[in-house]
Amino acid sequence: MSPARSTFVREDLFFLAELAGEAGRHEDVIKQIKLIIDHFSPQLTTEERSLLSVAYKTTTNALRNSWRVIDALYKLQSTRKAPLHLIQRQRDRIESELTGVCRDVIRLLDRELLPAATEGEETVFYSKLKGDYCRYLAEVGQKRDRERFAELSLKAYRSAYKHAQATLHPLHPTRLGLALNFAVYYHDIKTSPERACHLAKNAFDNAVLSVDASDPGLDQILRDSMAILQLLRDDLILWSGEMKDSDEA
């Protein structure tokens, strides 16, 4: 073993990452998984990959929720006599933090994780992640940046979806999770509930039609996918209602 590796044991780094996750220390989780990538391999185990994904997701979800609250307050107070510059300063600070985390994920994906990914589920998973974090960047920031990241997100989702259709079972939770987030992209970023419904319905119908009671191997996949199928169904109902209201208006 080389000197550079001698001070690190992969199992210990993973244990520390798990420990940090239990303690809610998401930045430490990311640091430990990055050490695994740097000193061992960018090809992560399923458990390592899951820890990394959850740490980034938890961090960005908190920042996205905070940004939405402050942005809503800014829009509300813009019609009143309020210290808008202070609200804007806080919004910009949160936006800067969120942008930094998202760019960090995308950089890690482009430089390390995607080039080392195997064909199939791993490639779909990482391509979906890139689509997600580019989508988050398309939700905030200046117009030029929003447009650029919207296109990058679309490109990543399309690549992931094409690969998923070729390599993953229609019931596979990674394929369904991708379809759900890709549909959200069309609804939220492209403001197209029609395309969102089409994509979600296609994924939902294909998954349901692929259920084979005689195949015991699908039991676990179906259990893992049930929550995503419910989310797809809920979004379909919501978005279909939006289109109906729009037609009646």
Tab-separated table of C-alpha atoms in Angstrom, residues 7-222:
chain	number	residue	atom	x	y	z
A	7	THR	CA	-3.291	6.480	6.867
A	8	PHE	CA	-6.769	5.697	5.506
A	9	VAL	CA	-8.945	2.618	5.828
A	10	ARG	CA	-12.011	2.691	3.610
A	11	GLU	CA	-14.224	0.957	6.178
A	12	ASP	CA	-13.225	3.512	8.819
A	13	LEU	CA	-14.015	6.441	6.536
A	14	PHE	CA	-17.397	4.923	5.752
A	15	PHE	CA	-18.085	4.360	9.459
A	16	LEU	CA	-17.257	7.999	10.179
A	17	ALA	CA	-19.577	9.055	7.350
A	18	GLU	CA	-22.383	6.944	8.830
A	19	LEU	CA	-21.680	8.389	12.265
A	20	ALA	CA	-21.813	11.934	10.895
A	21	GLY	CA	-25.093	11.146	9.165
A	22	GLU	CA	-26.628	9.878	12.401
A	23	ALA	CA	-25.539	13.101	14.106
A	24	GLY	CA	-26.937	15.296	11.329
A	25	ARG	CA	-23.450	16.463	10.359
A	26	HIS	CA	-24.076	16.416	6.636
A	27	GLU	CA	-20.974	18.425	5.700
A	28	ASP	CA	-18.867	15.820	7.492
A	29	VAL	CA	-20.607	13.022	5.593
A	30	ILE	CA	-19.636	14.698	2.326
A	31	LYS	CA	-16.040	15.192	3.485
A	32	GLN	CA	-15.661	11.516	4.439
A	33	ILE	CA	-17.107	10.233	1.152
A	34	LYS	CA	-14.847	12.629	-0.758
A	35	LEU	CA	-11.871	11.131	1.103
A	36	ILE	CA	-12.979	7.691	-0.075
A	37	ILE	CA	-13.123	8.999	-3.645
A	38	ASP	CA	-9.731	10.715	-3.386
A	39	HIS	CA	-7.822	7.889	-1.701
A	40	PHE	CA	-9.532	4.772	-3.002
A	41	SER	CA	-11.925	4.982	-5.935
A	42	PRO	CA	-14.573	7.237	-7.491
A	43	GLN	CA	-16.671	4.093	-7.945
A	44	LEU	CA	-18.681	4.121	-4.745
A	45	THR	CA	-20.604	1.271	-3.174
A	46	THR	CA	-24.386	1.547	-3.054
A	47	GLU	CA	-24.191	2.418	0.653
A	48	GLU	CA	-21.532	5.104	0.138
A	49	ARG	CA	-23.453	6.569	-2.760
A	50	SER	CA	-26.656	6.645	-0.724
A	51	LEU	CA	-24.993	8.440	2.187
A	52	LEU	CA	-23.521	11.058	-0.140
A	53	SER	CA	-26.823	11.605	-1.931
A	54	VAL	CA	-28.808	11.985	1.310
A	55	ALA	CA	-26.257	14.417	2.766
A	56	TYR	CA	-26.385	16.674	-0.282
A	57	LYS	CA	-30.174	16.399	-0.555
A	58	THR	CA	-30.767	17.271	3.097
A	59	THR	CA	-28.436	20.263	2.863
A	60	THR	CA	-29.943	21.639	-0.344
A	61	ASN	CA	-33.550	21.004	0.721
A	62	ALA	CA	-33.044	23.151	3.816
A	63	LEU	CA	-31.496	25.947	1.750
A	64	ARG	CA	-34.175	25.732	-0.961
A	65	ASN	CA	-36.946	25.954	1.628
A	66	SER	CA	-35.265	28.945	3.272
A	67	TRP	CA	-34.818	30.674	-0.088
A	68	ARG	CA	-38.487	30.172	-0.957
A	69	VAL	CA	-39.629	31.667	2.347
A	70	ILE	CA	-37.421	34.741	1.981
A	71	ASP	CA	-38.304	35.144	-1.705
A	72	ALA	CA	-42.022	35.015	-0.866
A	73	LEU	CA	-41.531	37.633	1.850
A	74	TYR	CA	-39.620	39.849	-0.578
A	75	LYS	CA	-42.450	39.697	-3.111
A	76	LEU	CA	-45.041	40.306	-0.413
A	77	GLN	CA	-43.217	43.264	1.111
A	78	SER	CA	-42.425	44.843	-2.265
A	79	THR	CA	-45.861	46.488	-2.198
A	80	ARG	CA	-45.341	47.857	1.305
A	81	LYS	CA	-42.955	50.173	3.071
A	82	ALA	CA	-40.435	47.598	4.236
A	83	PRO	CA	-36.621	47.303	4.352
A	84	LEU	CA	-36.468	45.396	1.082
A	85	HIS	CA	-32.696	45.734	0.876
A	86	LEU	CA	-32.332	43.731	4.098
A	87	ILE	CA	-34.669	41.002	2.864
A	88	GLN	CA	-32.809	40.913	-0.451
A	89	ARG	CA	-29.464	40.674	1.331
A	90	GLN	CA	-30.653	37.635	3.268
A	91	ARG	CA	-32.092	36.049	0.126
A	92	ASP	CA	-28.826	36.618	-1.736
A	93	ARG	CA	-26.827	35.051	1.087
A	94	ILE	CA	-28.960	31.911	1.080
A	95	GLU	CA	-28.859	31.819	-2.708
A	96	SER	CA	-25.067	31.991	-2.628
A	97	GLU	CA	-24.880	29.054	-0.179
A	98	LEU	CA	-27.304	27.007	-2.250
A	99	THR	CA	-25.451	27.759	-5.459
A	100	GLY	CA	-22.164	26.724	-3.875
A	101	VAL	CA	-23.501	23.345	-2.741
A	102	CYS	CA	-25.167	22.623	-6.094
A	103	ARG	CA	-22.035	23.515	-8.041
A	104	ASP	CA	-20.018	21.285	-5.722
A	105	VAL	CA	-22.296	18.304	-6.484
A	106	ILE	CA	-22.193	18.924	-10.232
A	107	ARG	CA	-18.397	19.282	-10.202
A	108	LEU	CA	-18.030	15.998	-8.288
A	109	LEU	CA	-20.369	14.251	-10.705
A	110	ASP	CA	-18.637	15.562	-13.836
A	111	ARG	CA	-15.060	15.007	-12.670
A	112	GLU	CA	-15.290	11.814	-10.632
A	113	LEU	CA	-18.542	9.928	-10.338
A	114	LEU	CA	-20.013	9.911	-13.846
A	115	PRO	CA	-16.748	8.986	-15.646
A	116	ALA	CA	-16.306	6.010	-13.285
A	117	ALA	CA	-19.947	4.877	-13.325
A	118	THR	CA	-20.871	1.454	-14.677
A	119	GLU	CA	-23.560	1.009	-17.321
A	120	GLY	CA	-27.110	0.738	-16.056
A	121	GLU	CA	-28.455	1.866	-12.682
A	122	GLU	CA	-25.314	3.676	-11.531
A	123	THR	CA	-25.123	5.850	-14.645
A	124	VAL	CA	-28.858	6.596	-14.459
A	125	PHE	CA	-28.564	7.510	-10.772
A	126	TYR	CA	-25.710	9.977	-11.274
A	127	SER	CA	-27.172	11.496	-14.455
A	128	LYS	CA	-30.443	12.017	-12.592
A	129	LEU	CA	-28.541	13.723	-9.767
A	130	LYS	CA	-26.922	16.085	-12.237
A	131	GLY	CA	-30.343	16.911	-13.671
A	132	ASP	CA	-31.682	17.550	-10.169
A	133	TYR	CA	-28.933	19.932	-9.063
A	134	CYS	CA	-28.909	21.815	-12.348
A	135	ARG	CA	-32.680	22.160	-11.879
A	136	TYR	CA	-32.165	23.660	-8.426
A	137	LEU	CA	-29.788	26.215	-9.949
A	138	ALA	CA	-32.375	26.968	-12.629
A	139	GLU	CA	-34.843	27.879	-9.866
A	140	VAL	CA	-32.708	30.697	-8.466
A	141	GLY	CA	-30.189	33.268	-9.628
A	142	GLN	CA	-30.077	35.633	-12.563
A	143	LYS	CA	-32.061	35.014	-15.746
A	144	ARG	CA	-29.005	34.087	-17.845
A	145	ASP	CA	-27.861	31.509	-15.293
A	146	ARG	CA	-31.362	30.123	-14.953
A	147	GLU	CA	-31.634	29.545	-18.687
A	148	ARG	CA	-28.197	27.922	-18.887
A	149	PHE	CA	-28.840	25.544	-16.015
A	150	ALA	CA	-32.317	24.745	-17.300
A	151	GLU	CA	-30.723	23.490	-20.516
A	152	LEU	CA	-28.032	21.560	-18.647
A	153	SER	CA	-30.709	19.981	-16.483
A	154	LEU	CA	-32.761	18.992	-19.520
A	155	LYS	CA	-29.713	17.457	-21.185
A	156	ALA	CA	-28.864	15.408	-18.067
A	157	TYR	CA	-32.441	14.212	-17.574
A	158	ARG	CA	-32.775	13.220	-21.223
A	159	SER	CA	-29.530	11.269	-21.111
A	160	ALA	CA	-30.561	9.529	-17.888
A	161	TYR	CA	-34.043	8.724	-19.191
A	162	LYS	CA	-32.769	7.280	-22.453
A	163	HIS	CA	-30.268	5.128	-20.548
A	164	ALA	CA	-32.923	4.049	-18.031
A	165	GLN	CA	-35.306	2.932	-20.760
A	166	ALA	CA	-32.552	0.813	-22.299
A	167	THR	CA	-31.175	-0.766	-19.121
A	168	LEU	CA	-33.671	-0.685	-16.231
A	169	HIS	CA	-36.969	-2.449	-15.607
A	170	PRO	CA	-39.997	-0.096	-15.760
A	171	LEU	CA	-40.617	-0.826	-12.077
A	172	HIS	CA	-37.055	-0.066	-10.989
A	173	PRO	CA	-37.149	2.648	-8.282
A	174	THR	CA	-34.258	4.573	-9.848
A	175	ARG	CA	-36.054	4.694	-13.202
A	176	LEU	CA	-39.311	5.766	-11.540
A	177	GLY	CA	-37.558	8.362	-9.375
A	178	LEU	CA	-35.985	9.787	-12.504
A	179	ALA	CA	-39.355	9.951	-14.263
A	180	LEU	CA	-40.859	11.742	-11.262
A	181	ASN	CA	-38.121	14.389	-11.099
A	182	PHE	CA	-38.016	14.818	-14.891
A	183	ALA	CA	-41.776	15.448	-14.830
A	184	VAL	CA	-41.307	18.006	-12.035
A	185	TYR	CA	-38.711	19.700	-14.257
A	186	TYR	CA	-41.264	20.104	-17.059
A	187	HIS	CA	-43.877	21.391	-14.619
A	188	ASP	CA	-41.723	23.769	-12.571
A	189	ILE	CA	-39.005	24.915	-14.972
A	190	LYS	CA	-40.679	24.659	-18.370
A	191	THR	CA	-44.141	25.487	-16.933
A	192	SER	CA	-45.632	22.720	-19.055
A	193	PRO	CA	-48.088	20.592	-17.038
A	194	GLU	CA	-49.052	18.847	-20.281
A	195	ARG	CA	-45.560	17.456	-20.863
A	196	ALA	CA	-45.173	16.719	-17.156
A	197	CYS	CA	-48.394	14.698	-17.151
A	198	HIS	CA	-47.432	12.858	-20.326
A	199	LEU	CA	-44.079	11.784	-18.914
A	200	ALA	CA	-45.464	10.846	-15.488
A	201	LYS	CA	-48.407	8.906	-16.939
A	202	ASN	CA	-46.175	7.030	-19.349
A	203	ALA	CA	-43.820	5.986	-16.546
A	204	PHE	CA	-46.719	5.044	-14.249
A	205	ASP	CA	-48.551	3.013	-16.897
A	206	ASN	CA	-45.402	1.181	-18.021
A	207	ALA	CA	-44.597	0.276	-14.431
A	208	VAL	CA	-48.105	-1.042	-13.719
A	209	LEU	CA	-48.215	-3.029	-16.961
A	210	SER	CA	-44.856	-4.627	-16.186
A	211	VAL	CA	-46.054	-6.175	-12.917
A	212	ASP	CA	-45.851	-9.945	-13.237
A	213	ALA	CA	-47.285	-11.878	-10.310
A	214	SER	CA	-45.460	-15.003	-11.443
A	215	ASP	CA	-42.048	-13.354	-11.124
A	216	PRO	CA	-40.952	-13.489	-7.449
A	217	GLY	CA	-37.917	-11.342	-8.279
A	218	LEU	CA	-40.185	-8.328	-8.731
A	219	ASP	CA	-41.573	-8.430	-5.193
A	220	GLN	CA	-38.754	-6.406	-3.609
A	221	ILE	CA	-38.585	-3.990	-6.547
A	222	LEU	CA	-42.325	-3.382	-6.275
